[in-house]
PDB file of C-alpha atoms in Angstrom:
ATOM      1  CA  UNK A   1     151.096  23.494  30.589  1.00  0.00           C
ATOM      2  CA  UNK A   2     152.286  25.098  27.348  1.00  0.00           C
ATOM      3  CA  UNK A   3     155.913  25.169  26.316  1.00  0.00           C
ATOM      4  CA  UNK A   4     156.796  28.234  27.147  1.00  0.00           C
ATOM      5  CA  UNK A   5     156.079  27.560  30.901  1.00  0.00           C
ATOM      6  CA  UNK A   6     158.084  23.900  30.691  1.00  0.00           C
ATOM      7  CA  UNK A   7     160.975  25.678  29.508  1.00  0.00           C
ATOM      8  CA  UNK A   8     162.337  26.778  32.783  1.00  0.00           C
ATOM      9  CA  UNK A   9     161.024  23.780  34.550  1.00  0.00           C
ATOM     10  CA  UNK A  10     163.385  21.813  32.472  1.00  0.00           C
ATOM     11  CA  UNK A  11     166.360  23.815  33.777  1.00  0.00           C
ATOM     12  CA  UNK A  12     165.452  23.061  37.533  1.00  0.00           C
ATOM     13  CA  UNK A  13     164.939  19.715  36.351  1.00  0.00           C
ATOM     14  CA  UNK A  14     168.619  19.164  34.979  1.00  0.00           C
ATOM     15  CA  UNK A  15     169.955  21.321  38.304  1.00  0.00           C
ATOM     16  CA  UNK A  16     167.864  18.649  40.520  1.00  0.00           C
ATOM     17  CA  UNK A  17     165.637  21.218  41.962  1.00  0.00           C
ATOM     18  CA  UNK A  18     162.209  19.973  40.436  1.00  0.00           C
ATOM     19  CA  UNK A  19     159.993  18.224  42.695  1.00  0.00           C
ATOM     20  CA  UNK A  20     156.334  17.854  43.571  1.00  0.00           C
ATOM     21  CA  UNK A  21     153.375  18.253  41.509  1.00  0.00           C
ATOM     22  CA  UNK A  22     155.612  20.786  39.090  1.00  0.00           C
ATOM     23  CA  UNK A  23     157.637  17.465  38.202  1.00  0.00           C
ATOM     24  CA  UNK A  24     154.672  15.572  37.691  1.00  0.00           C
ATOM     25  CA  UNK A  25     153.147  18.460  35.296  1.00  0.00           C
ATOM     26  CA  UNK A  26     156.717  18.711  33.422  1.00  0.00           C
ATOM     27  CA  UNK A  27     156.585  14.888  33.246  1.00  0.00           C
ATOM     28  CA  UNK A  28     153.210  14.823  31.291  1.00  0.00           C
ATOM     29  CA  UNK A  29     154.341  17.832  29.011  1.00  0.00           C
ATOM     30  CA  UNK A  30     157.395  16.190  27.887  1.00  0.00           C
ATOM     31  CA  UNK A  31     155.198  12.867  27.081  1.00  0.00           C
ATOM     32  CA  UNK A  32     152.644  14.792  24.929  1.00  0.00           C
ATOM     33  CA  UNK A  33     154.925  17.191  23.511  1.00  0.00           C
ATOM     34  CA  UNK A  34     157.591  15.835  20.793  1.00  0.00           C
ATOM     35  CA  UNK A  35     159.790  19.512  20.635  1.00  0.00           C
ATOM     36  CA  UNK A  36     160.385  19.332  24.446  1.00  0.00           C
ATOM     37  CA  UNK A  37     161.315  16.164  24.500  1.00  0.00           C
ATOM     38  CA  UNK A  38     163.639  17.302  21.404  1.00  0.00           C
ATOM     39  CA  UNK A  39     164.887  20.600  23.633  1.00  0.00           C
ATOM     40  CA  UNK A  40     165.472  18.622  26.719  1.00  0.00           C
ATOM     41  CA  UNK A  41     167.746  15.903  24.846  1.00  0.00           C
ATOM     42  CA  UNK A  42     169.922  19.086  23.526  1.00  0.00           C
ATOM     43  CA  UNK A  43     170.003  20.390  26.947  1.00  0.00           C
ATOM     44  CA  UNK A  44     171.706  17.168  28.521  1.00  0.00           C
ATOM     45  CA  UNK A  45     173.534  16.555  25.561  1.00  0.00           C
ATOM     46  CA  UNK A  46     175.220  20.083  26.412  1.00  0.00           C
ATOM     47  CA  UNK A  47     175.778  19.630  29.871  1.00  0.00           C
ATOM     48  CA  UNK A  48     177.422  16.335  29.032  1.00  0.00           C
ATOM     49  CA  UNK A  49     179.852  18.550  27.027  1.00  0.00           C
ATOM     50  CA  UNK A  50     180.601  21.127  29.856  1.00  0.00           C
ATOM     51  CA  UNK A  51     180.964  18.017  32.241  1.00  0.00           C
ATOM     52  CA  UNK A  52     183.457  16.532  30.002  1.00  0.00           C
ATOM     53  CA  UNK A  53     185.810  19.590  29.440  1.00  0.00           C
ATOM     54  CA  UNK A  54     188.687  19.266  32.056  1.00  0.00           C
ATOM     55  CA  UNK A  55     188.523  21.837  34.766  1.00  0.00           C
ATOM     56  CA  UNK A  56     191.751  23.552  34.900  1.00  0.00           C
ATOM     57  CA  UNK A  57     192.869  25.549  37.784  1.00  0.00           C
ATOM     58  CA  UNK A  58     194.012  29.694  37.198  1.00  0.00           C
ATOM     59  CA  UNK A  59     197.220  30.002  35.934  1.00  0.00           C
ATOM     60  CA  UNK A  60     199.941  31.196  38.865  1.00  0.00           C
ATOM     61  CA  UNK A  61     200.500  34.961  38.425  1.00  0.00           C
ATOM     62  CA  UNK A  62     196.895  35.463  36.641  1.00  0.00           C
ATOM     63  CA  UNK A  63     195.822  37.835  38.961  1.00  0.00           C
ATOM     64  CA  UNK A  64     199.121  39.513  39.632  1.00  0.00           C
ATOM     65  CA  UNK A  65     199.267  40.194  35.750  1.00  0.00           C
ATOM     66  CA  UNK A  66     195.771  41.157  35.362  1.00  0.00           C
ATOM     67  CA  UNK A  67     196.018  44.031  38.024  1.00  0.00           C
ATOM     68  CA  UNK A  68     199.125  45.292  36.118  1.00  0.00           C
ATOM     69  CA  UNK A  69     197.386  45.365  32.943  1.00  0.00           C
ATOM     70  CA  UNK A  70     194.530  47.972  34.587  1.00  0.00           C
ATOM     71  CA  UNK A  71     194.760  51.485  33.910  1.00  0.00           C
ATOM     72  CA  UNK A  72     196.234  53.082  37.157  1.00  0.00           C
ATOM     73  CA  UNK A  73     193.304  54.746  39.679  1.00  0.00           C
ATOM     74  CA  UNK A  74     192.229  57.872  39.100  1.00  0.00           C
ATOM     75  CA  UNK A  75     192.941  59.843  42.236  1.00  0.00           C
ATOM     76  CA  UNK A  76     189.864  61.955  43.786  1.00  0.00           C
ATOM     77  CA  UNK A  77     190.568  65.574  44.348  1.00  0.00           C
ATOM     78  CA  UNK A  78     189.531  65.620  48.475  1.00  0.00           C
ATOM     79  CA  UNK A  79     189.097  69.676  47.746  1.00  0.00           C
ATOM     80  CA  UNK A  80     186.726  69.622  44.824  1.00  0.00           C
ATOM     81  CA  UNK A  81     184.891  66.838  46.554  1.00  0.00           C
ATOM     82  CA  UNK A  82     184.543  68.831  49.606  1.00  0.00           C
ATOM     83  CA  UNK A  83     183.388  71.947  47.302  1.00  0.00           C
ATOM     84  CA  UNK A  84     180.792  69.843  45.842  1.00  0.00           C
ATOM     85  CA  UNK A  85     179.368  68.511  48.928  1.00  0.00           C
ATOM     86  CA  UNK A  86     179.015  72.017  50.682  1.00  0.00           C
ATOM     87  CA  UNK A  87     178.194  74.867  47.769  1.00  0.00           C
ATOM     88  CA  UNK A  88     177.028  77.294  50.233  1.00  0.00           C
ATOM     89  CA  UNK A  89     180.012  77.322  52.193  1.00  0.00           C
ATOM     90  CA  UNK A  90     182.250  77.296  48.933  1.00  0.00           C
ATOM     91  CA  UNK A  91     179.850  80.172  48.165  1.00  0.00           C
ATOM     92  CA  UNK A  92     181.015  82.145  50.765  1.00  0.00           C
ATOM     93  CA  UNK A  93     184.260  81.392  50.825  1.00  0.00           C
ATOM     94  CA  UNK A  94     184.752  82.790  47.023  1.00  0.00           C
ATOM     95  CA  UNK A  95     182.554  85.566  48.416  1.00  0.00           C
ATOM     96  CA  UNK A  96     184.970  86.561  51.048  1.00  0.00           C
ATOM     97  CA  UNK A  97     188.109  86.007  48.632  1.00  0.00           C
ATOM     98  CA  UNK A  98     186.594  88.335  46.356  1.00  0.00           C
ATOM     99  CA  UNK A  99     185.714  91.285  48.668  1.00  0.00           C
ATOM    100  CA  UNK A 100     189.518  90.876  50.278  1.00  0.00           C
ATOM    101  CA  UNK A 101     190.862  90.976  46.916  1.00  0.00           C
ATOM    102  CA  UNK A 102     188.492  94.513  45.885  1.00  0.00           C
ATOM    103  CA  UNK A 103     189.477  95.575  49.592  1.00  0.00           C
ATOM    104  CA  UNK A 104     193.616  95.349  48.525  1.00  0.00           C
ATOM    105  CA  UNK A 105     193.271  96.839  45.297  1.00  0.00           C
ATOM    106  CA  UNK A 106     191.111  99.563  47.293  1.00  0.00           C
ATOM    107  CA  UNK A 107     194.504 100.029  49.499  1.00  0.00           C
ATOM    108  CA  UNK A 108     196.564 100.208  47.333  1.00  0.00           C
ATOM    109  CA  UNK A 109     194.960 102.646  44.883  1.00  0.00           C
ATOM    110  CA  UNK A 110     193.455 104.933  47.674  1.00  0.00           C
ATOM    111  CA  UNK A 111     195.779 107.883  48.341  1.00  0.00           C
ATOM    112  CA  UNK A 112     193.594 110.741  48.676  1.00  0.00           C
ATOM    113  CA  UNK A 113     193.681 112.561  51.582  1.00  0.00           C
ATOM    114  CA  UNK A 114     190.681 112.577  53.820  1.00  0.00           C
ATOM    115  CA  UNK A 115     189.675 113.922  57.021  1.00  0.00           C
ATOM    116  CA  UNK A 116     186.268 112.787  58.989  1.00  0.00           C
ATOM    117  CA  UNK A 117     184.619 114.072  62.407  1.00  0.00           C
ATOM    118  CA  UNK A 118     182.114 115.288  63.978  1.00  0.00           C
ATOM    119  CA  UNK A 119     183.912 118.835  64.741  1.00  0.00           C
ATOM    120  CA  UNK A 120     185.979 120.224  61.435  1.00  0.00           C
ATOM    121  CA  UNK A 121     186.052 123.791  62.410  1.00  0.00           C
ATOM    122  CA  UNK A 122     189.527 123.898  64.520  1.00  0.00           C
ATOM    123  CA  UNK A 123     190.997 121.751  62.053  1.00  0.00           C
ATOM    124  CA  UNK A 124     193.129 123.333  59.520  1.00  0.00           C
ATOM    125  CA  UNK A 125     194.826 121.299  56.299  1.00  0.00           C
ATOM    126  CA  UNK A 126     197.713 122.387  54.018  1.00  0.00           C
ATOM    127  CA  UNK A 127     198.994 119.869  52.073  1.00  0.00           C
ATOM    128  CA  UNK A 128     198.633 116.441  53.273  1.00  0.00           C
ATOM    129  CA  UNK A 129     198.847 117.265  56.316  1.00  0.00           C
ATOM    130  CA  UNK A 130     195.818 118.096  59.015  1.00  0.00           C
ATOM    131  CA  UNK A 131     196.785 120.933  61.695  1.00  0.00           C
ATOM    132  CA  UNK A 132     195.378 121.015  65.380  1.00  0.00           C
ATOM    133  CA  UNK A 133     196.704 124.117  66.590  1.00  0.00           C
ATOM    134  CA  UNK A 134     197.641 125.385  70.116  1.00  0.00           C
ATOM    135  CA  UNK A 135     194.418 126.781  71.828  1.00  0.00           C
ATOM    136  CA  UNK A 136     191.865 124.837  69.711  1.00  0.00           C
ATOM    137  CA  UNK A 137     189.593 122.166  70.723  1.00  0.00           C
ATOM    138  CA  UNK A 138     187.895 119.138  68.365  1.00  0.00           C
ATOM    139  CA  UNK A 139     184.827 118.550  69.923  1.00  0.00           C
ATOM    140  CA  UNK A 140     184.508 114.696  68.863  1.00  0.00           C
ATOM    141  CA  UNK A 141     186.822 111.736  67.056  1.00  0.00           C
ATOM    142  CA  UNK A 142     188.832 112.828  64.114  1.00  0.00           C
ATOM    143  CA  UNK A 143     189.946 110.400  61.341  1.00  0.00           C
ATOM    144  CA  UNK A 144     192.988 111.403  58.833  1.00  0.00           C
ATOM    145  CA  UNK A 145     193.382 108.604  55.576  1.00  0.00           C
ATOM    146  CA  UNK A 146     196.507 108.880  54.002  1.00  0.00           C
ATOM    147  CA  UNK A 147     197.963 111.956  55.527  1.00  0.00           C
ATOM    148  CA  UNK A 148     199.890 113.420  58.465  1.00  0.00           C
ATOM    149  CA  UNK A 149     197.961 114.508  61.867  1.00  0.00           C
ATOM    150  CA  UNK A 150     200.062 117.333  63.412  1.00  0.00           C
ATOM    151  CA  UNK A 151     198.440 117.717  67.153  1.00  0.00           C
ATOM    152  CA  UNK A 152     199.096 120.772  68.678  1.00  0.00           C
ATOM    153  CA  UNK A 153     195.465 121.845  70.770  1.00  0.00           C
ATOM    154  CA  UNK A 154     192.765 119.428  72.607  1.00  0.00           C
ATOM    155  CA  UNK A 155     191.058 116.379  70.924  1.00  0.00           C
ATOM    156  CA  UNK A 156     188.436 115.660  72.687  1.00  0.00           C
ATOM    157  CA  UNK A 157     187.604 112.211  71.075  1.00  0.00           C
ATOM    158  CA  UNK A 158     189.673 109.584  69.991  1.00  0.00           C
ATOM    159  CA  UNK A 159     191.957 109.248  66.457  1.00  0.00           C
ATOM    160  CA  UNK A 160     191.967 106.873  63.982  1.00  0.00           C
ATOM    161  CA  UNK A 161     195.209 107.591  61.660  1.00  0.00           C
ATOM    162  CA  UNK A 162     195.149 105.146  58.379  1.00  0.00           C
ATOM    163  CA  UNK A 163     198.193 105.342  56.433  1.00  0.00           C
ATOM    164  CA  UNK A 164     199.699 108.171  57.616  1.00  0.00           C
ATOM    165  CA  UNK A 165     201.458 109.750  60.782  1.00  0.00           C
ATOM    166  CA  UNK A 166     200.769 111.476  64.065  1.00  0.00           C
ATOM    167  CA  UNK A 167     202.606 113.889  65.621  1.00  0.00           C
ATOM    168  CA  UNK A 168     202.058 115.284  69.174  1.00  0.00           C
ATOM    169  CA  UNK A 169     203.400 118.664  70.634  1.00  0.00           C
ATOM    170  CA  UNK A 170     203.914 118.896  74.475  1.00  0.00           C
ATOM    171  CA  UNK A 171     200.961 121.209  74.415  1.00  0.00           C
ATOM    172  CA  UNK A 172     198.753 118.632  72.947  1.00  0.00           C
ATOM    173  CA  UNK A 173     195.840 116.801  74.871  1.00  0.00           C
ATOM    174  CA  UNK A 174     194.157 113.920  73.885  1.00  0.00           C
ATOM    175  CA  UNK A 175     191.011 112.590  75.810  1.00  0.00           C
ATOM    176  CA  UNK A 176     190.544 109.280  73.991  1.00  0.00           C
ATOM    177  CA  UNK A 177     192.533 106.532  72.124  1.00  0.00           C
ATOM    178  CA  UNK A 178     195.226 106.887  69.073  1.00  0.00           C
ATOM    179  CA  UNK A 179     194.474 103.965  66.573  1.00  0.00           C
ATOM    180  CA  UNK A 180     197.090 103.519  63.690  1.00  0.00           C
ATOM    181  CA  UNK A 181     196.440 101.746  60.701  1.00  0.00           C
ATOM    182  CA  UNK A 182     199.290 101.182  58.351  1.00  0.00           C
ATOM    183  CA  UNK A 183     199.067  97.462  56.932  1.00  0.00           C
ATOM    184  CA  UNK A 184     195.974  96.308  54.392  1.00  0.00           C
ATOM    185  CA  UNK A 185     194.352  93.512  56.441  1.00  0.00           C
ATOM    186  CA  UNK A 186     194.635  96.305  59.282  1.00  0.00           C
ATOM    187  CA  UNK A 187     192.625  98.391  57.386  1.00  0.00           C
ATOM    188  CA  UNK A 188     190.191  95.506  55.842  1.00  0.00           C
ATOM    189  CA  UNK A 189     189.110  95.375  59.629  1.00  0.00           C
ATOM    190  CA  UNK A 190     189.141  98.930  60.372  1.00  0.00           C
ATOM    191  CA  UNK A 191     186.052  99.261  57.347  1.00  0.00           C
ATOM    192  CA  UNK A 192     184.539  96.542  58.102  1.00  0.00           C
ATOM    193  CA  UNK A 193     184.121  97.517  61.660  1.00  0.00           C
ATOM    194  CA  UNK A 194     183.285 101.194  60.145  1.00  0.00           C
ATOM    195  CA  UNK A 195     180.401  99.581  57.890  1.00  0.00           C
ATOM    196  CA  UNK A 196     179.419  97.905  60.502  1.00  0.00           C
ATOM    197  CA  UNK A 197     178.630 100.938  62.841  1.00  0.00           C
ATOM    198  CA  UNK A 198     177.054 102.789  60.060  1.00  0.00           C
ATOM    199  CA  UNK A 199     174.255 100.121  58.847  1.00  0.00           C
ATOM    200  CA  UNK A 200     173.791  99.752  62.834  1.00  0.00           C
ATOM    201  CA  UNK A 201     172.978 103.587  63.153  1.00  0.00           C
ATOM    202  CA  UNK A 202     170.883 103.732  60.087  1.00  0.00           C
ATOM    203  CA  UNK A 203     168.792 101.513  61.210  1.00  0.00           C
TER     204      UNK A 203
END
């Protein structure tokens, strides 16, 4: 056994914990080896220290004081946390924030009139407004964005009217449904639905 291996033998030997042949082997080290004898009379001779020093209990209040004395717990942000632990879904969300804010700004700056369908020829437009008049026929649905429908012949189809107005004579005769848009998210729906249809057919 060389020194460097008695070393912590001589620990479990001051803790009581050295017994068998590694006791035997520290045993015969210490007797041929002057320096660990030397180290393991400095060893008890500081444990006799430590033994002597009175133990004295915590101080009331200690802990009381020491918790006071801690910089006050950062609180966790629950949202951010949540943002980190699902990206794609944050992803999206920002996504969908985005395209609803483009969509509004779309609304609000959009006041062109325009007129869509599959049959244009009865239709007649002064103005904003979009003329059906008595003894015509659209063959079809007809669409009129910010502008007035004035129905006075046969629609054949249904009508989609976004931001604008319909008006009906007696003599007017519609086959399908009148849809009014007037408020953004209204409309947000109405194009989505309409971009919807469209990549559908194109494919």
């Amino acid at each position: 056994m060389d020194c460097r291996d008695a070393l912590p033998l001589m620990h479990e030997y001051m803790d009581g914990e050295l017994k068998g042949s590694e006791a035997i082997a520290l045993k015969e080290h210490l007797l041929a080896c002057p320096a660990c004898r030397e180290r393991l009379k400095q060893l008890e001779k500081v444990e006799a220290l430590i033994q002597a020093v009175p133990q004295q209990g915590v101080p009331s209040g200690l802990t009381e004081r020491i918790m006071r004395a801690l910089p006050p717990e950062k609180r966790k942000n629950p949202w951010w946390q949540w943002v980190r632990r699902h990206p794609a879904a944050s992803v999206a969300a920002v996504f969908v924030l985005v395209m609803m804010g483009s969509f509004l700004s779309l609304w609000n700056e959009d006041t062109e009139l325009l007129v869509k369908g599959s049959d244009l020829q009865s239709v007649v437009i002064k103005g904003d407004t979009v003329y059906v008049p008595a003894g015509k026929t659209v063959a079809g649905n007809l669409m009129v964005e910010n502008g007035k429908l004035q129905v006075d012949g046969d629609i054949k189809g249904n009508i989609v009217i976004i931001d604008g107005s319909v008006v009906m004579a007696s003599t007017a005769h519609i086959s399908g449904q009148i849809t009014e848009v007037d408020q953004a998210f209204s409309w947000l729906w109405y194009k989505m639905n309409d971009w919807a249809s469209t990549i559908s057919q194109s494919k």
